[in-house]
Amino acid sequence: MSRENERVGDQVDVQVVGEALAASEEILTPEALAFVAGLHRKFDSSRRELLAVREARQARIDAGETPGFLDETEGVRNGDWQVASTPDDLQRRWAEITGPVDRKMVINALNSGADVFMADFEDANSPTWANCVEGQQNLYDAVRRTIRLEDEARGRVYELNDEIATLLVRPRGWHLLEKNVLVDGEPVSASLFDVGKYVFHNAAQRQRRDSSCYFYLPKLETHLEASLWADVFAHSEEVLGIPHGSFRATVLI
């Protein structure tokens, strides 16, 4: 394992402690690490507070408390509102495919004929440092349509078709850490690392292609955790100069 200080402006408070990888040069740039560090410093305390809320709530349920609706959310349940309109490339979601973020899977899934490919950094992916960083590289290349794989053993070359599935990204859950990146000496949230890297490198590219960054958010347990994601998205859009409301998310209920 190697330990590197990544200089961000005049700071040296972001450390990459995972091994150096071929994908590191393009994915783990000082600017991208600074963006992730900004997310960590702004949102990680809220993340940890909500994880404590999870534990306390589960303890009450284990003791016999029955889950119910909150008085403070009555306006949401009974109000007259609707979500924003669905982007054109998310209108049709009849057939969706999911899988890990290795290079061959990304190419084959996007070429599969499905309406949507959910690239999964969570359950489908073994969260090794190499898998997570190289997965970001694979999505980086897929968004730019430069992704390519040569299988010399089979004599095959894998590339994207002209028509491909719409890309969704499933980051790791709020409870997980990316211990290979330290911000101010603390492991960064795996959720913020996955989303931060993806939007920093790809949000502008997606906008130029009349699309945006779309996500599938795993393992949320309260509306407050969903609200935290909304704050992360809004902040990221503002910092990156992306129109507010461009990022979209699917949440399993």
Phi, psi and omega in degrees: 000141179250153178238123182231140167269124178262115182284125179238103188061236178261011183260151170230042185259008175246119182242133170260114184254356175282167181295152176290135182233159179300325182284347186300322186299323182269328185267319185263051178287156177305322181293317180293321177294323177297321179296314178297320178299321177297319177297316180300312184293330183274326192241348188291326179297321177295320178301313181293323176297319181290329174294324175293322176298320176305309183298317181295318180295318180296323178297321179293320179295318178299331180276359175115358179294139178266127178299146179207187180271149180271142178299323185288350178253012180299324180297329177288317182293323188250358183283166178259096184210166174210157179284167177295156180298151182281133176302154184304319185278004172244007182295321183252114180227044183288322180232121179237147179234148179224159180177175180291178190257023175290160193298313181296318179298316181301314180296309184294323180291318178294331179271000194291340187096353175292158178287324186223139168246122175263106179281118194253112171272359186261246190298326183282350186246128170286116193280051172288160178302315181298315181298320183287317180287315179293329174298319176297320177298319180295320177290322176305312181289324180294318179300324180271000180060030177254001184294136185205145178219127176257121176257094184295325181297324181260354181066037183237150174239128180255125178218168180281143172286171175295319179256124181227166178291156172287138185267125167246151179238130176255106178283169174290157186288165182302335186279352187260152179243150169257094188284353179274356175232124180248134174242119184053036177085359182251143173298139181279151173301132177297326178298311182291327176296310183297310182289319181299313178298316184296312184287324180300315184277336194236348185300314181295320178298318180296320179297319180294339179259022179058039177221196176200188179271118182245143186227156168241114188265121186267150161060039174279142183244345178215163176295334179293326177291323175294321179296324177296318176300318179300320178294319178299316180296313182298317178296316181297318178300317181296313182296322184271357179073032179259138180305138181300136180089004181288319180289138180233154183219143168256135179234128177288128179248000000 
